[in-house]
Coordinates of N, CA and C in Angstrom, one line a residue:
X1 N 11.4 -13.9 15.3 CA 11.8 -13.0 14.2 C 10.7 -13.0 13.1
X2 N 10.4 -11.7 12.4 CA 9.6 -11.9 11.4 C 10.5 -11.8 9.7
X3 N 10.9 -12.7 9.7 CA 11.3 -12.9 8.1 C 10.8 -12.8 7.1
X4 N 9.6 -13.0 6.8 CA 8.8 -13.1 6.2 C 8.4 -11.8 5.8
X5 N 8.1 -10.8 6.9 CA 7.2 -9.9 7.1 C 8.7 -8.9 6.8
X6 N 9.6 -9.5 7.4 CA 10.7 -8.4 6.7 C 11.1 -7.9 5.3
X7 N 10.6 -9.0 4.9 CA 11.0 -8.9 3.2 C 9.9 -8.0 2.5
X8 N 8.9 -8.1 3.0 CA 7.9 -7.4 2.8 C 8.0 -6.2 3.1
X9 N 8.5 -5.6 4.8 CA 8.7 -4.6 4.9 C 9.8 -3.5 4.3
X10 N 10.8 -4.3 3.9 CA 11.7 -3.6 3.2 C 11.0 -3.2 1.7
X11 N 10.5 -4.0 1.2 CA 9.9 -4.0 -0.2 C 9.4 -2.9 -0.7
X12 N 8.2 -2.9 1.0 CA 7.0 -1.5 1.1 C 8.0 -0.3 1.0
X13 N 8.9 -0.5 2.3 CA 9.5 0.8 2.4 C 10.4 1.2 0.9
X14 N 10.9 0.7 0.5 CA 11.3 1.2 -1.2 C 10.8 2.0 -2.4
X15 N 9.0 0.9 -2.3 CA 8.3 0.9 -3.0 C 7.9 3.0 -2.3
X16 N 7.5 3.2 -0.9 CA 7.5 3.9 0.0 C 8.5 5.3 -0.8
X17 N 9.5 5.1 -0.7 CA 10.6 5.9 -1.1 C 10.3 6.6 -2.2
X18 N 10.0 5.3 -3.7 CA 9.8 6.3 -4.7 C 8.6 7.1 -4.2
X19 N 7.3 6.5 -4.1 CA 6.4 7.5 -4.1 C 6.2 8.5 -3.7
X20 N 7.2 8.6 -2.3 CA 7.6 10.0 -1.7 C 8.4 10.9 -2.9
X21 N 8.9 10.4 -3.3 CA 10.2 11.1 -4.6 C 9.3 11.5 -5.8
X22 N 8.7 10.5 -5.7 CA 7.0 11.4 -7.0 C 6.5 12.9 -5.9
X23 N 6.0 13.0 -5.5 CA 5.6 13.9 -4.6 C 6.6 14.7 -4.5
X24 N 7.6 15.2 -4.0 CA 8.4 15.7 -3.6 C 9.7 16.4 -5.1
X25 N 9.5 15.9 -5.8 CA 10.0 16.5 -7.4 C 8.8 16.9 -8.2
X26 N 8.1 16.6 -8.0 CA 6.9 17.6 -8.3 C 6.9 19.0 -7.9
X27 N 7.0 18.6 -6.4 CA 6.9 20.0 -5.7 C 8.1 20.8 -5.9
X28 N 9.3 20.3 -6.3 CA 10.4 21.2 -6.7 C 10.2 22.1 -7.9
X29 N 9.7 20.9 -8.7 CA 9.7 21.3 -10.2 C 8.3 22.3 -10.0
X30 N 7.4 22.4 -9.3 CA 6.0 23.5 -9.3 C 6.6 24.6 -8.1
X31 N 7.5 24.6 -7.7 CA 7.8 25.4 -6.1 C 6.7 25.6 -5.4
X32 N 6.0 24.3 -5.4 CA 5.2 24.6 -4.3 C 5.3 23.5 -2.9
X33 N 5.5 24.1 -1.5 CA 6.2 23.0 -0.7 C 5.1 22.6 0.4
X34 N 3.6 23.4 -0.2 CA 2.6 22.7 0.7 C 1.5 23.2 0.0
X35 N 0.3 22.0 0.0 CA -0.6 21.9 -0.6 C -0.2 21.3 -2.1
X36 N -1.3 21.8 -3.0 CA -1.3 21.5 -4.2 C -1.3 22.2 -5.1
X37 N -1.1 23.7 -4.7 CA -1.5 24.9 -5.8 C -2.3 24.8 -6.9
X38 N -3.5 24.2 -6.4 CA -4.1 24.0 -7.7 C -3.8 23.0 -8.9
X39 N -2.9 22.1 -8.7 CA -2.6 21.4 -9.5 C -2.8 20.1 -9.4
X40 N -3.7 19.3 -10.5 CA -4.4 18.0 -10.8 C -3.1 16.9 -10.0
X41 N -2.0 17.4 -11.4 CA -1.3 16.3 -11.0 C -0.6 16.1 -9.7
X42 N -0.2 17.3 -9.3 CA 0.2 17.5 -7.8 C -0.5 16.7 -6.5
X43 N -2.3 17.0 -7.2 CA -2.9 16.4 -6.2 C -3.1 14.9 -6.3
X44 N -2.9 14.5 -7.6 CA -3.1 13.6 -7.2 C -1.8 12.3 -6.8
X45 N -0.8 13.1 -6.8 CA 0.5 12.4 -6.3 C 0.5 12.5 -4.7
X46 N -0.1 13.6 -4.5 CA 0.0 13.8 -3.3 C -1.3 12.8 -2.2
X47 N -2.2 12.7 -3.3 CA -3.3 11.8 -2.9 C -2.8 10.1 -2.9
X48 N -2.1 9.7 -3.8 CA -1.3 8.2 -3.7 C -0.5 8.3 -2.9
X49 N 0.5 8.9 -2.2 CA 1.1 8.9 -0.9 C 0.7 8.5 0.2
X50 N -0.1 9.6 0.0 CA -1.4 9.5 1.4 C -2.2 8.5 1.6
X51 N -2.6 7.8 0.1 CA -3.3 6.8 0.3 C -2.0 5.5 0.4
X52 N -0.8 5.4 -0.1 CA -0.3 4.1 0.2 C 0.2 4.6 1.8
X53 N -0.1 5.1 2.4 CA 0.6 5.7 4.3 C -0.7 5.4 5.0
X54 N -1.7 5.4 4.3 CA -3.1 4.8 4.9 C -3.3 3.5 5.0
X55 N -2.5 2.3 4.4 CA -2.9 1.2 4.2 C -1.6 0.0 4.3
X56 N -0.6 0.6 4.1 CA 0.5 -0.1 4.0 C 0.7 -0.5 5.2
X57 N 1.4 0.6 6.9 CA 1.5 0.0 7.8 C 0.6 -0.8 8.7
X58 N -0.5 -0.7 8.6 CA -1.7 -1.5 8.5 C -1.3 -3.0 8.4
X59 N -1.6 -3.1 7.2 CA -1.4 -4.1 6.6 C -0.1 -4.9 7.3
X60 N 1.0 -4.3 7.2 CA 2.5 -5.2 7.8 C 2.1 -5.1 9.2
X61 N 1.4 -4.5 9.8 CA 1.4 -5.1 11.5 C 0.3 -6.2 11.3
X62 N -0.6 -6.6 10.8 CA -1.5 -7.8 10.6 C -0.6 -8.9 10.0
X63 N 0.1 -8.6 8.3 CA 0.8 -10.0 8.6 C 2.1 -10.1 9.0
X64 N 2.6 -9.3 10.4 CA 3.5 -9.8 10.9 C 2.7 -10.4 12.4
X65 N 1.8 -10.2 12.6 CA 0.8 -10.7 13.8 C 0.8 -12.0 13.0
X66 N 0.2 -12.2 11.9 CA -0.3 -13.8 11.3 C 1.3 -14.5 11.3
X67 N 2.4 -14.0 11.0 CA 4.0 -14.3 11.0 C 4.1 -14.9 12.5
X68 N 3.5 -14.4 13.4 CA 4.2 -14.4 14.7 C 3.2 -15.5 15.5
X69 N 1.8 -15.5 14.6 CA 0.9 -16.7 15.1 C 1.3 -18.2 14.4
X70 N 2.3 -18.5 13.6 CA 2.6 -19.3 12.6 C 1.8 -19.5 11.5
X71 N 1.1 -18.5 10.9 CA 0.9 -18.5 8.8 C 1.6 -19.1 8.6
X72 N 1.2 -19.8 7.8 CA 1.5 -21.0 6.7 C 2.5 -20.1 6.0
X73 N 3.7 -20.1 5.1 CA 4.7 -19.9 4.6 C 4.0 -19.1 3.4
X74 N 3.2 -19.7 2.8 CA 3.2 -19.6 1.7 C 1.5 -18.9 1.7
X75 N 0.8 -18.5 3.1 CA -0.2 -17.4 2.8 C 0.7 -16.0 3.2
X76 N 1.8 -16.3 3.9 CA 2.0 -15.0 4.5 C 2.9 -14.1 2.9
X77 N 3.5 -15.0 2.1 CA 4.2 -14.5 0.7 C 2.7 -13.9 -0.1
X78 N 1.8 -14.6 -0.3 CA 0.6 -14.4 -0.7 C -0.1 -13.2 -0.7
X79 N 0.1 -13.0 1.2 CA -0.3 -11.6 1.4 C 0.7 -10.1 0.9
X80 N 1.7 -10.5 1.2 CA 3.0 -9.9 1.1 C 3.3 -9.2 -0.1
X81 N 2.9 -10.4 -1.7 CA 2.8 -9.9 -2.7 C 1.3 -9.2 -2.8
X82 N 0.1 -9.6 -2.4 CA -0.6 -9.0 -2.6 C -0.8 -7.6 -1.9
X83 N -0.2 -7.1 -1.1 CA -0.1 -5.6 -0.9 C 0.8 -4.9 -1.5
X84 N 2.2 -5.5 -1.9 CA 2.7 -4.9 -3.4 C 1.9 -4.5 -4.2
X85 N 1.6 -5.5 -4.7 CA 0.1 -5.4 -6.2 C -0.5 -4.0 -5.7
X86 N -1.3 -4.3 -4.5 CA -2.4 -3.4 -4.5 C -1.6 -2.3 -4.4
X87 N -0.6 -1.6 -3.5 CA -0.4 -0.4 -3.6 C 0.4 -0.4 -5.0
X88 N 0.8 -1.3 -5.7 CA 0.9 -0.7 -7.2 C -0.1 -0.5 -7.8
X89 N -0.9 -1.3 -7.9 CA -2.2 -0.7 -8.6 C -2.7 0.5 -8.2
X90 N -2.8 1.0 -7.1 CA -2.8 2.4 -6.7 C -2.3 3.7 -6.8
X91 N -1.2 3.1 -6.7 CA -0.4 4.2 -7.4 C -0.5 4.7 -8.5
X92 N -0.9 3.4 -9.6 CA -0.7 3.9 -11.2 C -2.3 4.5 -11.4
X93 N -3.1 3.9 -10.5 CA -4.8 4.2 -11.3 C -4.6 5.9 -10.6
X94 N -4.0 6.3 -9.7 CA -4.1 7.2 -9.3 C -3.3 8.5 -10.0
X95 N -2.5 7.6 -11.0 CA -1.2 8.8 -11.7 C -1.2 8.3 -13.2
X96 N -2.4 7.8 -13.5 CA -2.0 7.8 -14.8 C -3.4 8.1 -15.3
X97 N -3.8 8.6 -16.5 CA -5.1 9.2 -17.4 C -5.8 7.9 -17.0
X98 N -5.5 7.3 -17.4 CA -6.5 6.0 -17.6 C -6.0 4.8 -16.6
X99 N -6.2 5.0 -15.5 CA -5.7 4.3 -14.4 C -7.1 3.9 -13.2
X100 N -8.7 4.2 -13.7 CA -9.3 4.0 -12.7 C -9.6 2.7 -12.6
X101 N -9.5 1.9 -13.9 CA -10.3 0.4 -13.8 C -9.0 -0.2 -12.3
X102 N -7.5 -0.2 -12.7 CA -6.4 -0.9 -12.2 C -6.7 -0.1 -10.7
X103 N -7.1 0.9 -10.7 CA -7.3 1.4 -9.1 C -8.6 1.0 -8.5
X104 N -9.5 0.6 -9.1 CA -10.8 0.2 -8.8 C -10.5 -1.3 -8.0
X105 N -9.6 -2.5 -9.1 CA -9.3 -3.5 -8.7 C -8.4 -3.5 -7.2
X106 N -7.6 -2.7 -7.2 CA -6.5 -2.5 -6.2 C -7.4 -2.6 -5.4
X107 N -8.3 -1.4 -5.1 CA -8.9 -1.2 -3.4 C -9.6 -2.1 -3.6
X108 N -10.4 -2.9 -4.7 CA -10.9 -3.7 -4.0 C -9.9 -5.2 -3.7
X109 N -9.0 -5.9 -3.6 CA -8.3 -6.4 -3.1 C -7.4 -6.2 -2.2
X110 N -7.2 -4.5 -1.7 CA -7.2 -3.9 -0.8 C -8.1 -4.5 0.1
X111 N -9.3 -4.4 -0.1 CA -10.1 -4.2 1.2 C -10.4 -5.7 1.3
X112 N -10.2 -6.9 0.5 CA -10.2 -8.3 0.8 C -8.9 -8.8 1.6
X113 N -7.8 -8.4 1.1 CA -6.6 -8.9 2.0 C -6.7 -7.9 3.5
X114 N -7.5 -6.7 3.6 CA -7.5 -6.4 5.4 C -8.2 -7.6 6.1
X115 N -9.5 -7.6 5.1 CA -11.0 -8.2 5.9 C -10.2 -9.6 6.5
X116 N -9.2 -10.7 5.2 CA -8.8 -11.7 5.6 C -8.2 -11.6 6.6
X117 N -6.8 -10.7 6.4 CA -5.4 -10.8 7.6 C -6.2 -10.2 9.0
X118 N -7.4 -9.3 9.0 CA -7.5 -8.9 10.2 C -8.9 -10.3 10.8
X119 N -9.1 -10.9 10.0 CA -10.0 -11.9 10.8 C -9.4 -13.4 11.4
X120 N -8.0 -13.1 10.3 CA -7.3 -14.5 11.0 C -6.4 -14.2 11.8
X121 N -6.1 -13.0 12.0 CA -5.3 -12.5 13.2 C -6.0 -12.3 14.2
X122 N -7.4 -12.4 13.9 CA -8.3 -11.9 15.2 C -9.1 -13.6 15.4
X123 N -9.2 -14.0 14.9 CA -9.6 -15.8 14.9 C -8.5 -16.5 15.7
X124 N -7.4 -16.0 14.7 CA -6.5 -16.9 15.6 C -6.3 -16.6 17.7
X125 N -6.3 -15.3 17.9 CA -5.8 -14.5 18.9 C -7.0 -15.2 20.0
X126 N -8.1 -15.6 19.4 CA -9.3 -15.7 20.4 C -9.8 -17.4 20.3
X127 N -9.0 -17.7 19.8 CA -9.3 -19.3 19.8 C -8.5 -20.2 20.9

């Protein structure tokens, strides 16, 4: 069982939910039900979607692989909150005026927690 990785995955998917509900009340409130009609903020809600659907399932199949190799307890919480964080920070650098420094940081701990979880899932698998 992944317990660990459940808590996480319920979390994501929540987190998941509103961001769909940013996108999708947009589009009510602009009646537009595809693309972006030209609109900033449209696009860029629609761009933080896309980007947390690019990184998130990713991410929970690696640390439920490190879950299922026995991770330490307390790297697999680690990672768990740290992909909260980052797709929070994504979200906001992506929807708010002055959000690029907190989205700058995101991807880039984004792309430290892949490099990690996918080297010790891949370390571990071949050892």
């Amino acid at each position: 069982m992944f317990h660990i990785t459940a808590i996480y995955a319920g979390l994501i998917g929540l987190f998941y939910t509103y961001v769909s509900l940013h996108v999708s009340l947009a589009r009510g409130a602009s009646k537009i039900s595809m693309g972006d009609g030209g609109q900033t903020d449209l696009n860029l809600r629609i761009r933080a979607h896309a980007n947390f659907n690019e990184y998130a399932p990713l991410t929970l199949i690696l640390l439920a692989l490190a879950e299922n190799q026995g991770a330490p307890t307390l790297v697999l919480h680690g990672a768990g909150l740290t992909l909260l964080a980052t797709r929070g920070a994504n979200f906001y650098g992506l929807t708010s005026a002055n959000g690029y420094k907190v989205r700058y940081w995101g991807a880039l701990a984004t792309y430290v927690l892949l490099l990690i979880l996918s080297l010790a899932v891949l370390g571990h698998a071949v050892m």
